[in-house]
Short mmCIF file of C-alpha atoms in Angstrom, two decimals:
data_model
loop_
_atom_site.label_atom_id
_atom_site.label_comp_id
_atom_site.label_asym_id
_atom_site.label_seq_id
_atom_site.Cartn_x
_atom_site.Cartn_y
_atom_site.Cartn_z
CA UNK A 1 -13.10 103.78 85.14
CA UNK A 2 -14.87 101.90 86.96
CA UNK A 3 -13.08 99.68 89.51
CA UNK A 4 -14.01 97.11 91.87
CA UNK A 5 -12.03 95.53 95.05
CA UNK A 6 -13.67 92.02 96.01
CA UNK A 7 -12.89 90.01 98.18
CA UNK A 8 -13.83 86.62 100.71
CA UNK A 9 -13.62 85.49 104.40
CA UNK A 10 -14.42 81.41 104.53
CA UNK A 11 -14.81 82.06 108.16
CA UNK A 12 -16.94 83.87 111.17
CA UNK A 13 -16.46 86.62 112.55
CA UNK A 14 -17.42 87.37 116.59
CA UNK A 15 -16.70 91.94 116.74
CA UNK A 16 -18.96 91.58 119.52
CA UNK A 17 -15.14 89.32 121.56
CA UNK A 18 -11.78 90.44 118.02
CA UNK A 19 -11.95 93.66 117.86
CA UNK A 20 -9.37 95.73 115.21
CA UNK A 21 -8.44 98.80 115.87
CA UNK A 22 -6.42 101.11 113.59
CA UNK A 23 -4.32 104.13 113.30
CA UNK A 24 -5.02 106.20 110.84
CA UNK A 25 -8.35 104.38 110.11
CA UNK A 26 -9.22 102.74 106.50
CA UNK A 27 -11.23 105.58 106.21
CA UNK A 28 -8.69 108.77 106.29
CA UNK A 29 -6.89 106.39 103.63
CA UNK A 30 -9.58 104.99 101.58
CA UNK A 31 -11.06 109.01 101.63
CA UNK A 32 -7.83 110.52 100.25
CA UNK A 33 -8.26 108.38 97.11
CA UNK A 34 -11.63 109.45 96.32
CA UNK A 35 -10.59 113.11 96.48
CA UNK A 36 -7.23 112.51 93.92
CA UNK A 37 -8.67 110.02 91.65
CA UNK A 38 -12.45 112.05 90.93
CA UNK A 39 -12.88 110.50 87.14
CA UNK A 40 -13.30 106.51 88.47
CA UNK A 41 -15.49 105.14 90.54
CA UNK A 42 -14.72 102.76 93.41
CA UNK A 43 -16.28 99.73 94.82
CA UNK A 44 -15.37 97.00 97.88
CA UNK A 45 -16.76 94.21 98.48
CA UNK A 46 -15.41 92.19 101.36
CA UNK A 47 -16.55 89.92 103.93
CA UNK A 48 -15.68 90.83 107.71
CA UNK A 49 -13.23 91.53 108.96
CA UNK A 50 -12.59 93.53 105.87
CA UNK A 51 -8.43 93.84 106.07
CA UNK A 52 -6.87 96.41 104.34
CA UNK A 53 -10.49 97.81 103.39
CA UNK A 54 -12.71 98.89 106.25
CA UNK A 55 -12.62 99.89 109.33
CA UNK A 56 -15.09 98.11 111.73
CA UNK A 57 -16.84 99.96 114.50
CA UNK A 58 -17.35 97.89 118.36
CA UNK A 59 -21.06 97.27 116.82
CA UNK A 60 -20.44 95.19 114.17
CA UNK A 61 -20.67 98.67 111.48
CA UNK A 62 -18.09 99.98 109.45
CA UNK A 63 -16.76 103.74 108.64
CA UNK A 64 -17.94 104.55 104.76
CA UNK A 65 -16.32 106.92 103.17
CA UNK A 66 -17.47 109.39 100.43
CA UNK A 67 -16.79 108.20 97.12
CA UNK A 68 -16.88 105.04 98.16
CA UNK A 69 -19.67 102.03 97.52
CA UNK A 70 -19.38 99.70 100.45
CA UNK A 71 -21.33 96.40 100.11
CA UNK A 72 -20.88 93.61 102.99
CA UNK A 73 -22.45 90.27 101.46
CA UNK A 74 -23.11 87.92 103.91
CA UNK A 75 -23.52 85.31 100.20
CA UNK A 76 -20.45 82.83 100.69
CA UNK A 77 -20.61 81.43 97.48
CA UNK A 78 -18.18 81.57 94.32
CA UNK A 79 -22.01 82.35 91.84
CA UNK A 80 -24.01 84.79 94.80
CA UNK A 81 -20.17 86.81 95.09
CA UNK A 82 -19.83 86.78 91.19
CA UNK A 83 -23.28 87.49 91.05
CA UNK A 84 -22.88 90.54 93.38
CA UNK A 85 -19.53 92.28 91.63
CA UNK A 86 -21.66 91.78 87.81
CA UNK A 87 -24.33 94.14 88.90
CA UNK A 88 -21.16 96.98 89.83
CA UNK A 89 -20.54 96.94 85.67
CA UNK A 90 -16.98 96.78 87.16
CA UNK A 91 -14.26 97.52 83.98
CA UNK A 92 -11.56 95.45 86.14
CA UNK A 93 -11.81 93.54 89.14
CA UNK A 94 -8.78 93.55 91.56
CA UNK A 95 -8.70 90.79 94.84
CA UNK A 96 -7.73 92.38 97.85
CA UNK A 97 -7.78 88.56 99.68
CA UNK A 98 -6.40 88.45 102.74
CA UNK A 99 -5.29 85.63 105.46
CA UNK A 100 -7.46 83.79 108.56
CA UNK A 101 -5.90 81.21 111.16
CA UNK A 102 -6.74 77.88 110.43
CA UNK A 103 -6.15 77.79 106.78
CA UNK A 104 -4.77 79.99 103.97
CA UNK A 105 -7.94 79.83 101.65
CA UNK A 106 -9.55 82.57 101.14
CA UNK A 107 -7.37 83.48 98.05
CA UNK A 108 -8.21 80.13 96.42
CA UNK A 109 -12.19 81.51 96.77
CA UNK A 110 -10.96 84.40 95.87
CA UNK A 111 -9.76 82.92 92.49
CA UNK A 112 -12.90 81.39 91.52
CA UNK A 113 -14.49 84.33 91.44
CA UNK A 114 -12.43 85.71 89.03
CA UNK A 115 -12.43 82.87 87.22
CA UNK A 116 -16.50 83.26 87.24
CA UNK A 117 -16.14 86.91 86.22
CA UNK A 118 -13.99 86.72 83.40
CA UNK A 119 -16.49 83.94 81.85
CA UNK A 120 -18.76 87.13 81.47
CA UNK A 121 -16.28 89.51 79.74
CA UNK A 122 -14.95 91.10 83.11
CA UNK A 123 -11.29 91.49 82.95
CA UNK A 124 -9.69 91.00 86.56
CA UNK A 125 -6.34 91.23 88.31
CA UNK A 126 -6.11 88.16 90.17
CA UNK A 127 -3.97 84.80 90.60
CA UNK A 128 -5.70 81.81 89.25
CA UNK A 129 -6.90 78.56 90.66
CA UNK A 130 -4.44 76.13 89.53
CA UNK A 131 -1.21 79.10 91.91
CA UNK A 132 -3.48 79.52 93.98
CA UNK A 133 -3.98 75.84 95.07
CA UNK A 134 -0.22 75.64 93.94
CA UNK A 135 0.49 77.68 97.19
CA UNK A 136 -2.24 76.56 99.31
CA UNK A 137 -0.85 73.38 99.81
CA UNK A 138 2.74 73.20 100.72
CA UNK A 139 3.53 69.93 99.88
CA UNK A 140 2.26 71.24 96.00
CA UNK A 141 4.81 73.89 96.83
CA UNK A 142 7.79 72.25 97.48
CA UNK A 143 7.06 70.22 93.88
CA UNK A 144 6.25 72.98 92.09
CA UNK A 145 9.11 74.90 93.44
CA UNK A 146 12.00 71.82 92.72
CA UNK A 147 10.73 70.36 89.38
CA UNK A 148 11.25 74.98 87.93
CA UNK A 149 14.33 74.41 89.93
CA UNK A 150 13.77 76.30 92.91
CA UNK A 151 16.78 75.82 96.08
CA UNK A 152 14.27 74.42 99.21
CA UNK A 153 15.07 72.74 102.11
CA UNK A 154 15.22 68.83 101.62
CA UNK A 155 11.94 66.72 103.28
CA UNK A 156 9.95 63.99 103.93
CA UNK A 157 5.98 64.06 103.51
CA UNK A 158 4.39 62.46 106.12
CA UNK A 159 0.60 61.48 105.44
CA UNK A 160 -1.52 61.16 108.32
CA UNK A 161 -3.86 58.64 107.64
CA UNK A 162 -1.24 56.57 105.81
CA UNK A 163 1.08 57.11 109.35
CA UNK A 164 -2.03 55.70 111.41
CA UNK A 165 -3.55 53.95 109.21
CA UNK A 166 -3.13 50.16 111.67
CA UNK A 167 -6.35 52.21 113.72
CA UNK A 168 -8.74 51.67 111.25
CA UNK A 169 -7.20 48.10 109.76
CA UNK A 170 -6.93 45.20 112.96
CA UNK A 171 -5.42 42.52 110.11
CA UNK A 172 -2.68 45.22 109.25
CA UNK A 173 0.44 43.50 111.53
CA UNK A 174 3.11 46.70 111.28
CA UNK A 175 2.75 50.08 109.36
CA UNK A 176 5.22 49.50 106.47
CA UNK A 177 4.41 53.42 105.85
CA UNK A 178 5.43 54.38 108.99
CA UNK A 179 8.62 52.86 108.68
CA UNK A 180 9.69 53.55 105.34
CA UNK A 181 8.66 57.61 105.80
CA UNK A 182 10.28 57.02 109.61
CA UNK A 183 13.01 56.42 107.50
CA UNK A 184 13.74 59.17 105.11
CA UNK A 185 12.90 61.14 108.08
CA UNK A 186 16.08 59.85 110.01
CA UNK A 187 18.52 59.95 106.84
CA UNK A 188 18.02 64.42 106.59
CA UNK A 189 19.90 67.07 109.32
CA UNK A 190 19.11 67.66 112.13
CA UNK A 191 17.40 70.16 113.47
CA UNK A 192 13.88 70.03 111.30
CA UNK A 193 10.79 71.84 110.90
CA UNK A 194 7.19 69.88 110.92
CA UNK A 195 4.24 71.47 110.15
CA UNK A 196 0.94 71.45 108.72
CA UNK A 197 0.46 70.95 104.88
CA UNK A 198 -1.94 73.82 104.42
CA UNK A 199 -1.64 75.47 107.77
CA UNK A 200 -1.51 79.67 108.15
CA UNK A 201 1.82 81.87 108.55
CA UNK A 202 4.05 79.20 111.66
CA UNK A 203 0.72 78.46 113.39
CA UNK A 204 1.20 75.58 114.93
CA UNK A 205 5.08 74.23 113.41
CA UNK A 206 7.29 72.94 115.56
CA UNK A 207 10.41 72.04 115.92
CA UNK A 208 12.56 68.69 116.23
CA UNK A 209 16.24 68.89 117.14
CA UNK A 210 16.68 65.03 116.94
CA UNK A 211 15.20 62.02 115.71
CA UNK A 212 13.57 60.63 118.98
CA UNK A 213 12.18 64.51 119.10
CA UNK A 214 10.31 64.06 115.66
CA UNK A 215 9.58 60.82 115.90
CA UNK A 216 7.68 61.79 119.60
CA UNK A 217 6.23 64.48 117.88
CA UNK A 218 4.84 62.02 115.40
CA UNK A 219 3.42 59.84 117.44
CA UNK A 220 2.15 62.61 119.94
CA UNK A 221 -1.57 63.74 120.45
CA UNK A 222 -0.64 66.97 118.44
CA UNK A 223 -1.15 65.29 114.86
CA UNK A 224 -4.06 65.31 113.56
CA UNK A 225 -3.38 66.17 109.48
CA UNK A 226 -0.58 65.91 107.36
CA UNK A 227 2.99 67.08 108.12
CA UNK A 228 6.14 67.88 106.48
CA UNK A 229 9.39 67.44 108.18
CA UNK A 230 11.60 69.76 106.70
CA UNK A 231 16.06 70.73 106.90
CA UNK A 232 16.25 73.53 108.80
CA UNK A 233 18.54 75.58 107.01
CA UNK A 234 20.75 77.89 108.41
CA UNK A 235 20.84 81.52 107.47
CA UNK A 236 18.77 84.14 107.53
CA UNK A 237 15.07 84.78 107.12
CA UNK A 238 13.58 87.58 104.50
CA UNK A 239 10.42 88.29 103.23
CA UNK A 240 9.64 90.91 99.78
CA UNK A 241 6.40 90.97 97.26
CA UNK A 242 5.22 90.75 94.34
CA UNK A 243 3.03 93.27 92.39
CA UNK A 244 1.76 92.80 88.83
CA UNK A 245 1.11 90.49 86.01
CA UNK A 246 3.48 88.70 83.41
CA UNK A 247 5.94 90.70 81.48
CA UNK A 248 5.28 93.23 84.08
CA UNK A 249 7.20 92.45 87.62
CA UNK A 250 7.79 94.38 90.59
CA UNK A 251 9.96 93.16 92.72
CA UNK A 252 9.77 95.03 96.07
CA UNK A 253 14.01 95.06 98.16
CA UNK A 254 13.27 91.92 100.69
CA UNK A 255 13.16 92.86 104.18
CA UNK A 256 14.80 90.82 107.03
CA UNK A 257 12.89 88.43 109.63
CA UNK A 258 13.54 87.64 113.04
CA UNK A 259 13.67 84.85 114.05
CA UNK A 260 12.58 83.25 117.79
CA UNK A 261 14.17 80.91 120.68
CA UNK A 262 13.26 78.18 117.99
CA UNK A 263 14.17 79.73 115.15
CA UNK A 264 11.36 80.59 113.53
CA UNK A 265 9.20 83.18 112.48
CA UNK A 266 6.60 84.47 115.53
CA UNK A 267 3.58 85.30 113.36
CA UNK A 268 2.32 87.68 117.35
CA UNK A 269 5.84 88.42 118.36
CA UNK A 270 8.53 89.47 115.76
CA UNK A 271 10.65 92.82 113.94
CA UNK A 272 11.12 93.25 110.17
CA UNK A 273 13.64 96.05 109.38
CA UNK A 274 14.07 97.10 105.60
CA UNK A 275 14.18 97.55 102.73
CA UNK A 276 17.57 96.24 101.86
CA UNK A 277 20.29 98.33 100.33
CA UNK A 278 20.85 97.87 96.58
CA UNK A 279 24.45 98.07 97.45
CA UNK A 280 24.36 95.72 100.18
CA UNK A 281 26.85 93.04 97.59
CA UNK A 282 26.58 90.56 100.73
CA UNK A 283 22.65 90.34 100.72
CA UNK A 284 23.32 88.92 96.52
CA UNK A 285 20.70 90.23 95.72
CA UNK A 286 21.17 90.13 91.38
CA UNK A 287 20.45 86.26 92.46
CA UNK A 288 17.30 87.53 94.04
CA UNK A 289 15.64 88.64 92.21
CA UNK A 290 16.10 86.86 88.69
CA UNK A 291 14.73 84.39 91.64
CA UNK A 292 11.70 85.78 91.86
CA UNK A 293 11.15 86.85 88.71
CA UNK A 294 11.63 83.58 86.65
CA UNK A 295 9.75 82.72 90.07
CA UNK A 296 6.36 84.73 88.92
CA UNK A 297 7.01 84.05 85.23
CA UNK A 298 6.28 80.42 86.19
CA UNK A 299 3.65 80.69 88.04
CA UNK A 300 1.85 83.66 86.24
CA UNK A 301 1.12 85.57 89.11
CA UNK A 302 -1.47 87.99 88.48
CA UNK A 303 -1.98 90.47 91.80
CA UNK A 304 0.11 90.48 94.38
CA UNK A 305 1.92 87.60 96.11
CA UNK A 306 4.50 87.38 99.01
CA UNK A 307 7.37 84.80 99.23
CA UNK A 308 9.19 83.63 102.52
CA UNK A 309 12.75 82.75 102.13
CA UNK A 310 15.62 82.90 103.82
CA UNK A 311 19.58 83.91 102.51
CA UNK A 312 21.78 80.76 103.30
CA UNK A 313 25.93 80.44 102.35
CA UNK A 314 24.68 78.43 99.37
CA UNK A 315 22.76 80.96 97.83
CA UNK A 316 18.24 81.78 98.31
CA UNK A 317 16.22 78.83 99.20
CA UNK A 318 12.09 80.06 98.82
CA UNK A 319 10.10 78.28 102.14
CA UNK A 320 6.19 79.54 101.41
CA UNK A 321 4.41 81.80 98.67
CA UNK A 322 1.23 83.47 100.05
CA UNK A 323 -0.26 84.77 96.57
CA UNK A 324 -1.92 87.92 98.67
CA UNK A 325 -1.82 90.90 100.58
CA UNK A 326 0.42 89.52 103.77
CA UNK A 327 2.03 90.69 107.21
CA UNK A 328 4.44 93.17 105.02
CA UNK A 329 2.13 95.23 102.62
CA UNK A 330 1.36 98.21 104.72
CA UNK A 331 4.88 97.68 105.62
CA UNK A 332 5.92 98.29 102.30
CA UNK A 333 3.32 100.99 101.74
CA UNK A 334 4.96 103.19 104.93
CA UNK A 335 8.35 102.57 103.64
CA UNK A 336 7.24 103.44 100.20
CA UNK A 337 5.10 106.92 101.25
CA UNK A 338 2.15 105.60 100.13
CA UNK A 339 -0.69 103.87 101.79
CA UNK A 340 -2.56 100.91 100.79
CA UNK A 341 -5.25 101.67 98.89
CA UNK A 342 -3.40 104.11 96.70
CA UNK A 343 -1.35 100.89 96.13
CA UNK A 344 -4.13 99.02 95.03
CA UNK A 345 -5.77 100.83 92.74
CA UNK A 346 -2.23 101.99 91.26
CA UNK A 347 -2.73 98.15 90.23
CA UNK A 348 -5.70 97.95 88.81
CA UNK A 349 -4.73 100.42 86.40
CA UNK A 350 -1.69 99.77 85.52
CA UNK A 351 0.46 101.36 87.14
CA UNK A 352 3.85 100.48 89.48
CA UNK A 353 2.13 101.42 92.55
CA UNK A 354 5.79 101.96 94.48
CA UNK A 355 7.73 104.91 92.55
CA UNK A 356 8.59 106.95 95.53
CA UNK A 357 11.94 106.70 97.01
CA UNK A 358 11.89 104.08 99.87
CA UNK A 359 12.58 104.81 103.33
CA UNK A 360 13.93 102.53 106.36
CA UNK A 361 11.13 101.68 108.51
CA UNK A 362 10.91 98.52 111.11
CA UNK A 363 7.89 96.50 111.83
CA UNK A 364 7.57 95.41 115.43
CA UNK A 365 4.65 93.32 117.63
CA UNK A 366 4.26 93.45 121.15
CA UNK A 367 1.51 92.15 123.59
CA UNK A 368 -1.21 94.40 123.39
CA UNK A 369 -0.28 97.93 125.25
CA UNK A 370 -2.45 100.53 126.97
CA UNK A 371 -4.46 103.10 125.44
CA UNK A 372 -1.81 105.22 127.52
CA UNK A 373 0.65 103.63 125.73
CA UNK A 374 -0.52 103.72 122.39
CA UNK A 375 -1.13 107.13 122.79
CA UNK A 376 2.77 107.78 124.00
CA UNK A 377 3.63 105.84 120.68
CA UNK A 378 1.37 107.69 117.91
CA UNK A 379 2.91 111.53 119.30
CA UNK A 380 6.22 110.23 117.80
CA UNK A 381 7.13 111.57 114.04
CA UNK A 382 8.22 108.80 112.94
CA UNK A 383 5.47 106.29 113.49
CA UNK A 384 3.39 105.37 110.15
CA UNK A 385 0.90 103.38 111.93
CA UNK A 386 -0.59 100.98 114.91
CA UNK A 387 -2.33 98.62 115.23
CA UNK A 388 -3.87 96.75 118.18
CA UNK A 389 -6.02 93.59 117.77
CA UNK A 390 -7.58 92.22 120.94
CA UNK A 391 -9.52 88.65 121.10
CA UNK A 392 -11.53 89.86 124.75
CA UNK A 393 -12.68 86.60 125.20
CA UNK A 394 -9.26 84.92 124.70
CA UNK A 395 -7.78 83.49 128.63
CA UNK A 396 -4.52 82.30 127.95
CA UNK A 397 -1.67 85.79 127.40
CA UNK A 398 -0.37 84.64 123.90
CA UNK A 399 -3.89 84.35 122.88
CA UNK A 400 -5.22 87.61 123.79
CA UNK A 401 -4.07 89.48 120.92
CA UNK A 402 -1.12 91.57 120.14
CA UNK A 403 -0.09 95.35 119.48
CA UNK A 404 1.38 95.86 115.77
CA UNK A 405 3.95 99.35 114.87
CA UNK A 406 5.96 100.60 112.14
CA UNK A 407 8.23 103.54 112.72
CA UNK A 408 10.55 105.50 110.63
CA UNK A 409 11.44 108.39 108.10
CA UNK A 410 15.13 108.35 107.16
CA UNK A 411 16.44 106.88 104.10
CA UNK A 412 19.41 105.81 105.45
CA UNK A 413 19.13 102.63 107.99
CA UNK A 414 21.12 104.31 110.04
CA UNK A 415 18.99 107.08 111.24
CA UNK A 416 16.90 103.89 112.00
CA UNK A 417 19.26 102.68 114.26
CA UNK A 418 19.40 106.07 116.31
CA UNK A 419 15.34 106.06 116.16
CA UNK A 420 15.51 102.85 117.69
CA UNK A 421 17.73 103.69 120.41
CA UNK A 422 15.67 106.78 121.34
CA UNK A 423 12.75 104.51 121.15
CA UNK A 424 13.99 102.25 123.87
CA UNK A 425 14.98 105.50 126.08
CA UNK A 426 11.63 107.13 126.01
CA UNK A 427 9.73 103.29 126.02
CA UNK A 428 12.22 101.29 127.74
CA UNK A 429 8.46 98.72 128.97
CA UNK A 430 8.09 98.28 125.43
CA UNK A 431 11.71 97.90 123.91
CA UNK A 432 13.83 96.59 125.50
CA UNK A 433 17.45 95.35 125.37
CA UNK A 434 17.39 92.15 123.69
CA UNK A 435 14.95 93.87 121.03
CA UNK A 436 17.40 96.47 120.25
CA UNK A 437 20.17 93.68 119.89
CA UNK A 438 18.60 92.04 117.11
CA UNK A 439 17.04 94.72 115.61
CA UNK A 440 20.27 96.80 115.07
CA UNK A 441 21.33 93.69 114.35
CA UNK A 442 19.32 92.65 111.00
CA UNK A 443 20.04 96.23 110.06
CA UNK A 444 23.62 95.68 110.16
CA UNK A 445 23.03 92.72 107.98
CA UNK A 446 20.44 94.58 105.68
CA UNK A 447 23.31 97.98 104.99
CA UNK A 448 26.53 95.52 104.02
CA UNK A 449 28.11 96.24 107.62
CA UNK A 450 27.79 92.61 109.06
CA UNK A 451 28.09 88.81 107.60
CA UNK A 452 25.11 86.48 107.05
#
């Protein structure tokens, strides 16, 4: 079978200043795939930074792999990308959509390419443009979820143009829309989360603990686009991924997410621990899996999707659906003792990529660490991978980048707790007491030894 993996990026990628290093290399994982699946031919058609698919050198070139055909495209239109893929004469084309700030819309372009390929009779594994658009715009996501009976937080949508319409219409004496929106926000239960309707992850997200704080934020110069003002749901934050097509979905057991002091997950610092144990009755997993299977069917998911969730006292809430690979993808691969490349190949072949018994793992992010510290971490037998993302031109410390680590080797969550204590003992400057308390508390929730 001739398999093409493809993805696009709408942004420029300054390889001179934005550097991503990963151990192990993507190359070693794709080499293993090429040797394991000798009867198949693989082509990768992508754009910088080639997330999940290739390693980028400091000169902007990529490390190529024997047995894998790489095409790094500069073309950006749907027609141009479609033509490049058609030239490979694929039996199937699988979208490996990734994210880049500020807008999480690369998957929408990939969906349009897949739709064009299907018009030429090429089989694809990619969500439809309609599905992608529902997930891209958080207002549409919320409306879809509510109309299909899923539990979502109460919210108010704020149109930036109407909220400030008096600025461009001098004849307006009072802004009735603003009065109405503020009255609706005042009726919400505080605190609330204020977020961009089309933003990426938790970037630009704000927490307002009172109505006065919410009004101050909406009137400030921080808002330049539409916003959602959403009630903060008390509970534990989780994430999961869904793989497959209608009638055949694989729903992975959830990971618990840490939250920062504002009660939200951080894209650059945080902890993920999992997977949840199937006998953890406090997590209501049967309810979760039934809900996610219905979600996948109703959205007509076809490929890979990630879902952000909260488990509250009254049940599971859906926060977001991201129809692409995610920050959880490599963590799940480590958990099931496989690699992302092998997952993608099995998915293209119509097989369940997650047949191994999972082990318990922890994913955590730190500020940038030195090469010496990287070597020390990587010398541990329980470390699966380390990735450092660095912006050499950034001035603010929080913008300079971060280091992401996944570790763990035992099946039981109790063994992961032991590994955490050992890691903290050996690297106290990287893993402090606060980290340890949070991570072990998350483990207790997942194995059913503590209540949410």
